[in-house]
Coordinates of C-alpha atoms and ligand atoms in Angstrom, one line a residue:
M23 CA 55.4 -196.1 113.5
I24 CA 51.5 -196.5 113.3
I25 CA 49.5 -196.3 116.5
A26 CA 45.8 -197.6 116.3
I27 CA 43.3 -196.2 118.6
D28 CA 39.9 -197.8 118.5
G29 CA 37.0 -197.6 121.0
T30 CA 33.6 -197.0 121.8
V31 CA 31.5 -193.8 121.3
A32 CA 32.3 -190.8 124.0
S33 CA 35.2 -193.0 125.5
G34 CA 37.4 -189.9 125.3
K35 CA 39.7 -191.5 122.4
S36 CA 39.5 -188.6 120.0
S37 CA 41.0 -186.0 122.5
A38 CA 43.4 -188.5 123.8
A39 CA 44.5 -189.6 120.1
K40 CA 45.0 -185.8 119.3
L41 CA 47.0 -185.0 122.2
L42 CA 49.0 -188.2 122.0
A43 CA 49.9 -187.4 118.5
Q44 CA 51.0 -183.9 119.5
R45 CA 53.1 -185.1 122.2
L46 CA 55.1 -187.5 120.0
G47 CA 55.4 -185.2 116.9
Y48 CA 53.0 -187.8 114.8
V49 CA 50.2 -186.8 112.3
Y50 CA 46.7 -187.4 113.9
I51 CA 44.2 -188.9 111.4
N52 CA 40.5 -188.9 112.7
T53 CA 39.0 -191.5 110.5
G54 CA 35.5 -190.7 111.8
L55 CA 35.8 -187.4 110.3
M56 CA 36.0 -189.0 106.9
Y57 CA 33.0 -191.0 107.4
R58 CA 31.1 -187.7 108.6
G59 CA 32.4 -185.8 105.5
V60 CA 31.1 -188.3 103.1
A61 CA 27.5 -188.0 105.0
A62 CA 27.7 -184.3 104.7
F63 CA 28.3 -184.6 101.0
C64 CA 25.6 -186.9 100.3
R65 CA 23.2 -184.6 102.6
R66 CA 24.2 -181.6 100.6
H67 CA 23.7 -183.1 97.2
G68 CA 20.3 -184.9 97.9
I69 CA 21.8 -188.5 98.0
S70 CA 20.0 -190.4 100.1
T71 CA 22.3 -192.3 102.7
N72 CA 20.5 -195.4 103.0
D73 CA 20.4 -195.8 99.2
S74 CA 23.7 -197.8 99.4
R75 CA 24.0 -198.2 95.6
A76 CA 23.6 -194.5 94.9
V77 CA 26.2 -193.7 97.7
A78 CA 28.6 -196.3 96.4
L79 CA 28.3 -194.6 92.9
H80 CA 29.2 -191.5 94.0
V81 CA 32.2 -192.2 96.5
K82 CA 34.3 -193.5 94.0
F83 CA 34.5 -190.0 92.5
L84 CA 35.1 -188.4 95.6
K85 CA 38.4 -187.2 97.1
V86 CA 38.3 -187.3 101.0
D87 CA 41.1 -185.4 102.5
L88 CA 42.1 -184.3 106.1
R89 CA 43.8 -181.0 106.8
N90 CA 45.3 -180.0 110.1
T91 CA 44.7 -176.4 111.2
A92 CA 45.3 -174.6 114.4
G93 CA 41.5 -174.8 115.2
G94 CA 41.6 -178.6 114.7
Q95 CA 41.4 -181.2 111.8
R96 CA 39.1 -180.5 109.0
V97 CA 37.6 -182.7 106.2
L98 CA 37.6 -181.7 102.5
I99 CA 35.6 -183.5 99.8
N100 CA 36.7 -182.6 96.4
G101 CA 38.5 -179.7 97.8
N102 CA 35.4 -178.2 99.8
D103 CA 35.7 -177.9 103.5
L104 CA 32.6 -179.7 104.8
T105 CA 33.7 -179.8 108.5
E106 CA 30.7 -177.8 109.8
A107 CA 28.1 -180.0 108.1
A108 CA 30.0 -183.0 109.0
T109 CA 30.0 -182.3 112.8
A110 CA 26.5 -181.1 112.8
A111 CA 24.4 -182.3 115.8
D112 CA 21.9 -184.0 113.5
I113 CA 24.2 -185.9 111.3
G114 CA 24.3 -189.1 113.5
A115 CA 21.9 -191.1 111.6
Y116 CA 23.3 -190.3 108.2
V117 CA 27.0 -191.2 109.3
S118 CA 25.8 -194.4 110.6
D119 CA 24.4 -195.3 107.1
I120 CA 27.6 -194.2 105.6
A121 CA 29.7 -196.3 107.9
D122 CA 27.5 -199.5 107.2
N123 CA 28.2 -199.0 103.4
K124 CA 30.7 -201.7 102.3
I125 CA 32.0 -199.6 99.3
V126 CA 32.3 -196.6 101.2
R127 CA 34.6 -198.4 103.6
E128 CA 36.7 -199.9 100.9
V129 CA 37.5 -196.5 99.5
L130 CA 37.9 -194.8 102.9
V131 CA 40.1 -197.5 104.2
R132 CA 42.3 -197.3 101.2
A133 CA 42.5 -193.3 101.9
Q134 CA 43.5 -193.9 105.3
Q135 CA 46.1 -196.4 104.4
R136 CA 47.5 -193.9 102.1
L137 CA 47.5 -191.0 104.6
G138 CA 49.1 -193.3 107.3
R139 CA 51.8 -194.5 105.1
L140 CA 52.6 -190.8 103.8
A141 CA 52.6 -189.6 107.6
G142 CA 55.2 -192.4 108.3
N143 CA 54.6 -191.7 112.0
A144 CA 50.9 -191.5 112.6
V145 CA 48.2 -191.8 115.4
L146 CA 45.0 -193.2 113.6
E147 CA 41.8 -193.2 115.5
G148 CA 38.4 -194.9 114.7
R149 CA 36.6 -198.3 115.0
D150 CA 38.5 -200.6 112.6
I151 CA 42.0 -199.3 112.6
G152 CA 43.6 -202.2 114.5
S153 CA 41.5 -204.8 112.7
V154 CA 41.3 -203.5 109.1
V155 CA 43.1 -200.4 108.3
F156 CA 46.4 -201.2 109.9
P157 CA 46.4 -204.7 111.4
D158 CA 50.1 -204.6 111.6
A159 CA 50.2 -201.3 113.7
E160 CA 53.1 -201.3 116.0
V161 CA 50.9 -200.3 118.9
K162 CA 47.0 -200.8 119.3
F163 CA 44.8 -199.3 122.2
F164 CA 41.3 -200.3 122.7
V165 CA 39.6 -197.2 124.6
T166 CA 36.5 -197.4 126.4
A167 CA 34.5 -196.3 129.6
D168 CA 31.5 -197.3 131.5
V169 CA 28.4 -196.6 129.6
C170 CA 26.6 -194.4 132.3
E171 CA 30.0 -192.2 132.5
R172 CA 30.1 -192.0 128.7
A173 CA 26.4 -190.7 128.6
R174 CA 27.0 -188.2 131.5
R175 CA 29.9 -186.9 129.3
R176 CA 27.9 -186.6 126.2
L177 CA 25.1 -185.0 128.1
A178 CA 27.3 -182.4 129.5
D179 CA 28.3 -181.7 125.7
D180 CA 25.2 -181.7 124.4
L181 CA 23.0 -180.1 127.0
P182 CA 23.6 -176.4 125.9
K183 CA 22.7 -177.1 122.2
N184 CA 19.7 -179.1 123.4
P185 CA 18.3 -178.2 126.9
G186 CA 15.5 -180.8 126.9
L187 CA 18.0 -183.8 126.8
T188 CA 18.0 -186.2 129.7
L189 CA 20.5 -188.6 130.9
A190 CA 18.3 -191.8 130.4
A191 CA 17.7 -190.8 126.7
V192 CA 21.5 -190.2 126.0
E193 CA 22.4 -193.5 127.9
E194 CA 20.0 -195.3 125.5
A195 CA 21.2 -193.6 122.5
T196 CA 24.8 -194.3 123.5
R197 CA 24.0 -198.2 124.0
A198 CA 22.2 -198.1 120.5
R199 CA 25.4 -196.5 118.9
D200 CA 27.6 -199.2 120.6
E201 CA 25.3 -201.7 119.3
R202 CA 25.5 -200.5 115.8
D203 CA 29.2 -200.2 115.9
R204 CA 29.7 -203.7 117.2
T205 CA 27.5 -205.5 114.9
R206 CA 28.3 -203.7 111.5
A207 CA 28.8 -206.3 108.8
V208 CA 32.1 -204.7 107.7
G209 CA 34.6 -202.8 109.7
A210 CA 32.7 -203.5 113.2
L211 CA 34.3 -202.4 116.4
V212 CA 36.1 -205.3 117.9
R213 CA 38.8 -205.5 120.4
M214 CA 42.0 -207.1 118.9
P215 CA 43.7 -209.5 121.0
D216 CA 47.0 -207.6 120.6
A217 CA 45.3 -204.3 121.8
I218 CA 46.1 -202.7 125.1
D219 CA 43.0 -201.9 127.3
I220 CA 42.6 -198.2 128.0
D221 CA 39.5 -197.6 130.7
T222 CA 39.0 -193.9 130.9
T223 CA 35.8 -194.2 133.4
H224 CA 37.9 -192.6 136.4
N225 CA 40.0 -190.3 134.2
R226 CA 39.6 -186.5 134.5
G227 CA 40.8 -185.7 131.3
P228 CA 43.0 -186.6 128.0
E229 CA 46.2 -185.8 129.9
Q230 CA 45.6 -188.8 132.2
T231 CA 44.5 -191.2 129.4
V232 CA 47.8 -190.1 127.3
A233 CA 49.8 -190.8 130.5
Q234 CA 48.3 -194.3 130.7
M235 CA 49.0 -195.0 127.0
L236 CA 52.7 -193.6 127.1
A237 CA 53.2 -195.7 130.1
A238 CA 52.1 -198.8 128.1
M239 CA 54.1 -198.0 125.3
R240 CA 57.2 -197.6 127.8
A241 CA 56.5 -201.0 129.2
M242 CA 56.6 -202.5 125.7
Q243 CA 60.2 -200.9 125.4
F244 CA 59.1 -197.9 123.0
D245 CA 61.3 -195.0 123.6
V246 CA 58.6 -192.2 124.2
Ligands
DC14 O1 34.2 -191.4 115.9 P1 33.0 -190.5 115.2 O2 31.8 -190.4 116.1 O3 33.4 -189.1 114.6 O4 32.5 -191.6 113.9 C1 31.5 -191.3 113.1 C2 30.8 -192.4 112.6 O5 31.9 -193.3 111.7 C3 30.2 -193.5 113.4 O6 29.1 -193.9 113.3 C4 31.4 -194.6 113.5 C5 31.9 -194.5 112.1 N1 33.2 -194.9 112.2 C6 33.6 -196.3 111.6 O7 32.7 -197.0 111.2 N2 34.9 -196.5 111.4 C7 35.8 -195.8 111.8 N3 37.1 -196.1 111.5 C8 35.6 -194.4 112.3 C9 34.3 -194.0 112.4

């Protein structure tokens, strides 16, 4: 069974997806980490992420893998662990370029489909899982939250690293990320008609979000 979780940035979908997979004993697949890994590889090797042809040439020779460890999911590119670089605070703009690249998306979508099929039972999390990667997923969730609340959560996470940050700046950046995710020419964030909406605005944490997801699945007669 495939569970597709798509949604907006900082909506809490990653922590919920991880916890849901753990509860069900399913494999968790963080597809955003794969886009991040390709961005980190390009950065490391001096490939300009906005040079779409150069990126496309390289990506065909990359082996992008995810590995689960006790400390969380890691991304490996051609066997090298690039997780730290892939999750660095200043990787955002590079990742957006990579996520806009049509050829990168073709390669990563195929890798994600392979990982999902190999797992058998999997929770995949991203932007285009229910629309492109697994349009036939048995369960699709669309996770979001009010933009002010998402900005508050990001501020709380990022303030220790960047003490000068303001709520207004984070809110503006969050709206810009939403716009970029929603208007991407390929693999744009869309709410599929068969998706179940999960609004996390008033949730205290992933436990509550997972409880909502499990309740929705039980209502669909899944034995979870
Ligand atoms: O979820 P995240 O912030 O780690 O995602 C990193 C980037 O990759 C972000 O710009 C959105 C993009 N992304 C995507 O386009 N499609 C996915 N399935 C997952 C992530």
